[in-house]
Amino acid sequence: MHEQRDFDRFLHAVDVDGAIAETSHQRQLVLSRRGLLAGALAGPGALLLGGSEARAASGLSANDVGILNYALVLEYLQASFYTEAERSGALSGKTAQAAQVVGATERAHVKAFQKLLGAKAVKRPLFDFQGVTEAQQAFLKTAVAFEDLAVAAYKGQAPKLQSNAVLAAAVGIHSVEARHAAWVRELFGVTPAVNAFDKPATKQSINHIVASTHFIVAHPKMKARSRPQYTG
Amino acid sequence: MAPSAAETRTTDARSRLQLIVAGGVGLTAASPILRALLGTGAADAASKSEDLRILQLVLLLEYTQVALYERALNEASLTGELRDFAQIALGHERQHLAAVKQALGSKAGPKPRFEFGLKTKSADAFRETAIKLEDIAVAGYNGQATNLTKPTLAVAAEIVSVEARHAAWVRAIADEVAAPDPVDKPMTASEVAAGLREIGLRTS
């Protein structure tokens, strides 16, 4: 099946230490078309972005707006993934608890970036997770891939940020994504911290990997809207 | 474990480490990372000296982590996943320490002493101390992000996420929420120093 091959390629691409491949044949992924996630849940309370929030997009360079929108798409992807997994009812025990905490955090990241970017925030794409939110093992495997990917993505962009306020917020999110990665790895039964040095990934390679999943089914063009959208 | 992928990663990390290590003995290598860590690059004088000052703090942090894990593995009768964690984390911290030490070269401060008291004597005490120390490491690196030159920041970013993974892992072992906050709060250099002292670092 086409989607199965694409998804396997995606897992292979992000499986830097072979941890996912190790267990990949233990369970078949449940692949099924399902309805798209519409809207999003309200995120938890205020973010810890402090003074940077007040800047909105007005004080940001085009370079930083581009990086923040790229981060926002990755956060949309993660937030929608966890929200859909929670709603599917397929998760139980510690995995369900982790999904709830991590999902709330990713939704909070989405809200923070939307607030920071204001009218320049890219719209939420439409997602089709192709069944990986409907079975616990498939969910965990994908979560490991997403979180490791997010860590590498933030790491690749952090040194390129021009605003110190944005950089301070971004590094605080980067390390949280690493905590998530270790947490879901532990739940999936693979080593949470494999190497002494975590490698960055370029925007190009991240985009390529994300595109290969076909999880994003429609991606509105980035353009200014008349007013900021605060729905998480 | 797929050996090919794992081996590739290990080799990559090792060669990179050697690159950093080589810098400490005064190579004229072209790596921007090296130049930044050595303070011999194009960055302005203030940034270079600031990087070196921050690396001295990082040195103390990594010394403390290595010492805690070494002693706990010897003294705390660790078993199961907690022992696996301590062994793997120790391996990482030793690599971080070696990289920072060699990057500082002759400017590296002396190896400090430690008084961990009961913190390395039991599995429970060690686990709670490891959570505190890894959180300090994450907050310490994050707190310096805006003070570092960009090439040094890039290296620090490769280390801080590993510390964050350790923090989450040991929390998961303790059955705690592994990532309690949406954004990690930074610590200042003096907060980090005070935190390390509370854990057992003695510099005089």
Coordinates of C-alpha atoms in Angstrom, one line a residue:
Chain A
M1 CA 0.0 0.0 0.0
H2 CA 1.3 3.4 -1.0
E3 CA 0.7 5.1 2.4
Q4 CA 2.5 2.2 4.2
R5 CA 5.6 2.6 2.1
D6 CA 5.7 6.3 2.6
F7 CA 5.3 5.9 6.3
D8 CA 8.0 3.3 6.5
R9 CA 10.3 5.7 4.6
F10 CA 9.4 8.4 7.0
L11 CA 10.2 6.2 10.0
H12 CA 13.5 5.1 8.5
A13 CA 14.5 8.6 7.8
V14 CA 14.1 9.8 11.3
D15 CA 15.2 6.5 12.9
V16 CA 18.7 7.8 13.6
D17 CA 19.8 5.0 16.0
G18 CA 17.8 2.1 14.7
A19 CA 15.5 2.1 17.7
I20 CA 12.3 2.3 15.8
A21 CA 13.4 -0.3 13.2
E22 CA 14.2 -2.6 16.0
T23 CA 10.6 -3.0 16.8
S24 CA 9.0 -2.1 13.5
H25 CA 8.1 -5.6 12.5
Q26 CA 6.6 -6.4 15.9
R27 CA 3.3 -4.9 15.1
Q28 CA 1.7 -3.9 11.8
L29 CA 0.6 -0.3 11.6
V30 CA -3.1 0.1 11.3
L31 CA -3.7 2.1 8.2
S32 CA -7.1 3.5 7.6
R33 CA -8.4 6.7 6.2
R34 CA -10.2 8.7 8.7
G35 CA -11.8 12.1 9.0
L36 CA -9.6 15.1 9.3
L37 CA -9.2 16.8 12.6
A38 CA -11.1 20.0 12.6
G39 CA -10.3 22.8 14.9
A40 CA -8.3 22.3 18.0
L41 CA -8.8 22.1 21.7
A42 CA -8.1 25.2 23.8
G43 CA -4.5 25.0 25.1
P44 CA -3.6 25.3 28.8
G45 CA -2.7 28.5 30.5
A46 CA -0.4 31.3 29.6
L47 CA 3.0 30.5 28.2
L48 CA 6.3 31.4 29.7
L49 CA 7.5 33.5 26.8
G50 CA 7.6 36.5 29.0
G51 CA 8.5 39.8 27.4
S52 CA 8.9 38.3 23.9
E53 CA 5.1 37.9 23.7
A54 CA 4.5 41.6 23.8
R55 CA 6.6 42.1 20.7
A56 CA 4.1 40.3 18.4
A57 CA 5.3 40.1 14.9
S58 CA 6.0 43.8 14.5
G59 CA 9.5 43.7 16.1
L60 CA 10.6 40.5 14.4
S61 CA 12.9 40.2 11.4
A62 CA 11.7 38.4 8.2
N63 CA 14.3 35.8 9.1
D64 CA 12.8 35.1 12.5
V65 CA 9.2 35.2 11.2
G66 CA 10.2 32.5 8.7
I67 CA 11.8 30.3 11.4
L68 CA 8.9 30.8 13.8
N69 CA 6.4 29.8 11.1
Y70 CA 8.4 26.7 10.3
A71 CA 8.4 25.9 14.0
L72 CA 4.6 26.6 14.1
V73 CA 3.9 24.0 11.4
L74 CA 5.9 21.4 13.3
E75 CA 3.9 22.3 16.5
Y76 CA 0.6 22.2 14.5
L77 CA 1.6 18.7 13.4
Q78 CA 2.5 17.5 16.9
A79 CA -0.5 19.2 18.6
S80 CA -3.0 17.7 16.1
F81 CA -1.4 14.3 16.4
Y82 CA -1.7 14.2 20.2
T83 CA -5.2 15.7 20.2
E84 CA -6.4 13.1 17.7
A85 CA -4.8 10.3 19.6
E86 CA -6.4 11.4 22.8
R87 CA -9.8 11.6 21.1
S88 CA -9.4 8.2 19.5
G89 CA -9.6 6.5 22.9
A90 CA -6.9 4.0 21.7
L91 CA -4.4 5.0 24.4
S92 CA -4.3 3.6 27.9
G93 CA -2.2 3.6 31.1
K94 CA 1.0 5.6 31.2
T95 CA 0.9 6.2 27.5
A96 CA -2.5 7.9 27.8
Q97 CA -1.2 10.1 30.7
A98 CA 1.9 11.1 28.7
A99 CA -0.2 11.9 25.6
Q100 CA -2.4 14.2 27.7
V101 CA 0.6 16.1 29.1
V102 CA 2.6 16.3 25.9
G103 CA -0.5 17.2 23.9
A104 CA -1.3 20.0 26.2
T105 CA 2.2 21.3 25.9
E106 CA 2.3 21.1 22.1
R107 CA -1.0 23.0 22.0
A108 CA 0.5 25.6 24.3
H109 CA 3.5 25.9 21.9
V110 CA 1.1 26.5 19.0
K111 CA -0.8 29.2 20.9
A112 CA 2.5 30.9 21.9
F113 CA 3.8 31.0 18.3
Q114 CA 0.5 32.2 16.9
K115 CA 0.5 35.0 19.5
L116 CA 4.1 35.9 18.8
L117 CA 3.5 36.0 15.0
G118 CA 0.1 37.7 15.1
A119 CA -1.2 38.3 11.6
K120 CA 1.9 36.7 10.1
A121 CA 1.2 33.3 11.6
V122 CA 0.8 30.5 9.0
K123 CA -2.5 28.7 9.0
R124 CA -3.0 25.3 10.5
P125 CA -2.6 22.7 7.7
L126 CA -5.1 19.9 7.4
F127 CA -3.8 16.5 8.6
D128 CA -4.5 12.9 7.9
F129 CA -2.5 10.7 10.3
Q130 CA -3.5 7.6 8.4
G131 CA -4.5 5.5 11.4
V132 CA -1.4 6.0 13.6
T133 CA -3.4 7.7 16.2
E134 CA -5.8 4.7 16.5
A135 CA -3.4 2.1 18.0
Q136 CA -1.1 2.5 20.9
Q137 CA 2.1 1.0 19.4
A138 CA 1.7 2.9 16.1
F139 CA 1.0 6.0 18.1
L140 CA 4.2 5.6 20.3
K141 CA 6.4 4.8 17.3
T142 CA 5.2 7.9 15.5
A143 CA 5.5 10.0 18.7
V144 CA 9.2 8.9 19.0
A145 CA 9.8 10.0 15.4
F146 CA 8.0 13.3 15.8
E147 CA 9.7 14.3 19.0
D148 CA 13.2 13.3 17.8
L149 CA 12.5 15.3 14.6
A150 CA 11.3 18.3 16.6
V151 CA 14.5 18.3 18.7
A152 CA 16.7 18.2 15.6
A153 CA 14.6 20.9 13.9
Y154 CA 14.8 23.4 16.8
K155 CA 18.5 22.6 17.2
G156 CA 19.1 23.4 13.5
Q157 CA 17.3 26.8 13.7
A158 CA 18.3 28.1 17.1
P159 CA 21.7 29.6 16.1
K160 CA 20.0 31.3 13.1
L161 CA 17.5 33.3 15.2
Q162 CA 18.3 37.0 15.4
S163 CA 16.1 38.1 18.3
N164 CA 17.5 37.1 21.7
A165 CA 14.0 37.1 23.1
V166 CA 12.9 34.6 20.6
L167 CA 16.0 32.6 21.0
A168 CA 15.5 32.4 24.8
A169 CA 12.0 31.1 24.2
A170 CA 13.1 28.7 21.5
V171 CA 15.8 27.0 23.6
G172 CA 13.3 26.5 26.4
I173 CA 11.0 24.8 24.0
H174 CA 13.8 22.8 22.4
S175 CA 14.7 21.1 25.7
V176 CA 11.1 20.4 26.4
E177 CA 10.8 18.5 23.1
A178 CA 13.9 16.5 24.1
R179 CA 12.2 15.6 27.4
H180 CA 9.2 14.5 25.3
A181 CA 11.4 12.4 23.1
A182 CA 13.0 10.6 26.0
W183 CA 9.6 10.1 27.7
V184 CA 7.9 8.5 24.7
R185 CA 11.0 6.5 23.9
E186 CA 10.9 5.1 27.5
L187 CA 7.2 4.2 27.0
F188 CA 8.0 2.6 23.6
G189 CA 10.8 0.6 25.2
V190 CA 13.8 2.0 23.4
T191 CA 16.8 3.9 24.9
P192 CA 15.7 7.4 25.7
A193 CA 19.1 9.0 25.3
V194 CA 21.3 7.2 22.8
N195 CA 24.1 9.6 21.9
A196 CA 26.2 12.1 23.9
F197 CA 25.5 14.7 21.3
D198 CA 22.1 15.2 19.6
K199 CA 22.5 16.2 16.0
P200 CA 20.7 19.1 14.3
A201 CA 18.7 18.7 11.1
T202 CA 18.3 21.3 8.3
K203 CA 14.9 22.8 7.4
Q204 CA 15.3 21.1 4.0
S205 CA 15.7 17.6 5.4
I206 CA 12.9 18.1 7.9
N207 CA 10.6 19.3 5.2
H208 CA 11.5 16.4 3.0
I209 CA 10.8 13.9 5.9
V210 CA 7.5 15.6 6.8
A211 CA 6.4 15.7 3.1
S212 CA 7.2 12.0 2.8
T213 CA 4.6 11.1 5.5
H214 CA 1.7 12.6 3.6
F215 CA 0.3 13.5 7.0
I216 CA -0.2 17.0 5.8
V217 CA -2.9 16.9 3.2
A218 CA -3.5 20.6 2.6
H219 CA -1.2 23.4 3.5
P220 CA -2.5 27.0 3.0
K221 CA -0.1 29.5 1.7
M222 CA 1.6 31.6 4.3
K223 CA 0.0 35.0 4.1
A224 CA -1.1 37.8 6.5
R225 CA -4.6 37.7 7.8
S226 CA -6.6 40.7 8.9
R227 CA -6.3 39.7 12.6
P228 CA -4.5 37.2 14.7
Q229 CA -6.1 33.8 15.3
Y230 CA -5.9 32.6 18.9
T231 CA -7.5 29.2 18.6
G232 CA -5.1 26.6 19.6
Chain B
M1 CA 19.3 -2.3 17.8
A2 CA 20.3 -1.9 14.2
P3 CA 24.0 -2.0 14.4
S4 CA 24.8 -0.1 11.2
A5 CA 22.8 2.9 12.2
A6 CA 24.0 2.9 15.8
E7 CA 27.6 2.5 14.7
T8 CA 27.3 5.3 12.3
R9 CA 26.1 7.6 15.0
T10 CA 28.7 6.6 17.5
T11 CA 31.5 7.0 15.0
D12 CA 30.1 10.4 14.1
A13 CA 30.0 11.6 17.7
R14 CA 33.4 10.3 18.4
S15 CA 35.1 12.0 15.4
R16 CA 33.4 15.2 16.2
L17 CA 34.6 14.9 19.8
Q18 CA 38.1 14.3 18.6
L19 CA 37.8 17.4 16.5
I20 CA 36.8 19.4 19.6
V21 CA 39.5 17.6 21.6
A22 CA 42.1 18.4 19.1
G23 CA 41.3 22.0 19.5
G24 CA 42.3 22.1 23.1
V25 CA 45.9 21.3 22.3
G26 CA 46.2 24.2 19.9
L27 CA 45.5 23.0 16.4
T28 CA 44.9 25.4 13.6
A29 CA 41.9 23.5 12.3
A30 CA 39.4 25.3 10.2
S31 CA 36.2 24.1 12.0
P32 CA 34.1 27.1 13.1
I33 CA 33.1 25.1 16.2
L34 CA 36.8 24.7 17.1
R35 CA 37.5 28.4 16.5
A36 CA 34.6 29.3 18.7
L37 CA 35.5 27.0 21.5
L38 CA 39.1 28.1 21.4
G39 CA 38.2 31.8 21.0
T40 CA 40.4 32.1 18.0
G41 CA 37.8 32.8 15.4
A42 CA 36.3 35.9 13.8
A43 CA 34.0 36.6 16.7
D44 CA 34.7 39.8 18.6
A45 CA 36.8 39.8 21.7
A46 CA 33.9 40.2 24.2
S47 CA 32.1 37.2 22.8
K48 CA 35.2 35.0 22.8
S49 CA 36.0 35.8 26.4
E50 CA 32.3 35.4 27.3
D51 CA 32.3 31.9 25.7
L52 CA 35.3 31.0 27.8
R53 CA 33.8 32.3 31.0
I54 CA 30.6 30.3 30.3
L55 CA 32.6 27.2 29.5
Q56 CA 34.2 27.3 32.9
L57 CA 30.8 27.1 34.4
V58 CA 29.8 24.3 32.1
L59 CA 33.0 22.5 33.1
L60 CA 31.9 22.5 36.7
L61 CA 28.5 21.3 35.7
E62 CA 29.9 18.3 33.7
Y63 CA 32.4 17.5 36.5
T64 CA 29.5 17.3 38.9
Q65 CA 27.5 15.1 36.7
V66 CA 30.4 12.7 36.1
A67 CA 31.2 12.5 39.8
L68 CA 27.6 11.9 40.8
Y69 CA 27.1 9.0 38.4
E70 CA 30.5 7.5 39.1
R71 CA 29.9 7.5 42.9
A72 CA 26.3 6.3 42.7
L73 CA 27.3 3.4 40.5
N74 CA 29.9 2.5 43.1
E75 CA 28.0 3.2 46.3
A76 CA 24.2 3.1 45.7
S77 CA 23.6 -0.6 44.7
L78 CA 21.7 0.5 41.6
T79 CA 19.7 -2.1 39.8
G80 CA 17.5 -2.4 36.8
E81 CA 16.6 0.6 34.6
L82 CA 18.0 3.0 37.1
R83 CA 21.4 1.3 36.8
D84 CA 21.1 1.3 33.0
F85 CA 20.3 5.0 33.1
A86 CA 23.3 5.8 35.3
Q87 CA 25.7 3.9 33.1
I88 CA 24.5 5.5 29.9
A89 CA 24.3 9.0 31.3
L90 CA 27.8 8.6 32.8
G91 CA 29.1 7.8 29.4
H92 CA 27.5 10.9 27.9
E93 CA 28.7 13.2 30.7
R94 CA 32.2 11.9 30.3
Q95 CA 32.1 12.8 26.6
H96 CA 30.7 16.2 27.4
L97 CA 33.4 16.8 30.1
A98 CA 36.2 15.7 27.8
A99 CA 35.0 18.1 25.1
V100 CA 34.7 21.1 27.4
K101 CA 38.0 20.4 29.1
Q102 CA 39.9 20.1 25.9
A103 CA 38.1 23.1 24.4
L104 CA 39.3 25.2 27.4
G105 CA 42.8 23.6 27.2
S106 CA 45.2 25.2 29.6
K107 CA 42.5 27.6 30.7
A108 CA 40.4 24.8 32.2
G109 CA 39.9 25.2 35.9
P110 CA 41.1 22.5 38.3
K111 CA 39.0 19.4 39.0
P112 CA 36.8 20.2 42.0
R113 CA 36.0 18.1 45.0
F114 CA 32.6 16.7 45.9
E115 CA 30.7 16.1 49.1
F116 CA 27.6 14.3 48.1
G117 CA 26.8 13.0 51.6
L118 CA 24.0 10.5 51.4
K119 CA 23.0 11.4 47.9
T120 CA 25.1 8.6 46.3
K121 CA 24.4 6.1 49.0
S122 CA 21.0 4.8 48.1
A123 CA 19.0 4.4 44.9
D124 CA 16.2 6.6 46.0
A125 CA 18.5 9.5 47.0
F126 CA 20.5 9.2 43.9
R127 CA 17.4 9.2 41.7
E128 CA 16.1 12.4 43.2
T129 CA 19.5 14.0 43.0
A130 CA 19.9 13.0 39.4
I131 CA 16.6 14.7 38.6
K132 CA 17.7 17.9 40.3
L133 CA 21.1 17.9 38.7
E134 CA 19.9 17.2 35.1
D135 CA 17.3 20.0 35.5
I136 CA 20.1 22.3 36.6
A137 CA 22.1 21.3 33.5
V138 CA 19.2 22.0 31.2
A139 CA 18.4 25.3 32.9
G140 CA 22.1 26.3 33.0
Y141 CA 22.7 25.7 29.3
N142 CA 19.4 27.3 28.3
G143 CA 20.3 30.3 30.5
Q144 CA 23.5 31.0 28.6
A145 CA 22.1 30.5 25.1
T146 CA 21.8 34.2 24.4
N147 CA 25.3 34.9 25.8
L148 CA 27.2 32.5 23.5
T149 CA 28.6 33.1 20.1
K150 CA 26.5 31.2 17.5
P151 CA 29.0 28.4 16.7
T152 CA 29.3 27.7 20.5
L153 CA 25.6 27.8 20.9
A154 CA 25.3 25.2 18.2
V155 CA 27.5 22.8 20.2
A156 CA 25.8 23.7 23.5
A157 CA 22.4 22.8 21.8
E158 CA 23.7 19.3 21.0
I159 CA 24.5 18.8 24.6
V160 CA 21.5 20.4 26.3
S161 CA 18.9 18.2 24.6
V162 CA 20.9 15.1 25.9
E163 CA 20.7 16.5 29.4
A164 CA 17.0 17.1 28.9
R165 CA 16.6 13.5 27.7
H166 CA 18.4 12.3 30.9
A167 CA 16.1 14.5 33.1
A168 CA 13.0 13.0 31.5
W169 CA 14.3 9.5 31.6
V170 CA 15.1 9.5 35.3
R171 CA 11.8 11.1 36.0
A172 CA 10.0 8.4 34.0
I173 CA 11.9 5.8 36.1
A174 CA 10.7 7.6 39.2
D175 CA 7.1 7.4 37.8
E176 CA 6.9 11.2 37.7
V177 CA 5.6 13.4 34.9
A178 CA 8.7 13.4 32.7
A179 CA 8.1 16.8 31.1
P180 CA 6.2 19.0 33.6
D181 CA 6.5 22.4 32.0
P182 CA 5.6 23.7 28.5
V183 CA 8.8 25.8 28.4
D184 CA 12.0 25.1 30.4
K185 CA 12.9 28.0 32.6
P186 CA 16.5 29.2 32.4
M187 CA 18.9 29.7 35.3
T188 CA 21.5 32.3 35.7
A189 CA 25.2 31.4 36.2
S190 CA 25.0 32.2 39.9
E191 CA 21.8 30.1 40.3
V192 CA 23.6 27.2 38.6
A193 CA 26.6 27.6 40.8
A194 CA 24.4 27.6 43.9
G195 CA 22.5 24.6 42.7
L196 CA 25.7 22.6 42.1
R197 CA 27.0 23.6 45.5
E198 CA 23.8 22.4 47.2
I199 CA 24.3 19.0 45.4
G200 CA 27.9 18.7 46.6
L201 CA 30.3 20.7 44.5
R202 CA 33.2 22.1 46.4
T203 CA 35.6 24.4 44.6
S204 CA 37.8 25.6 47.5

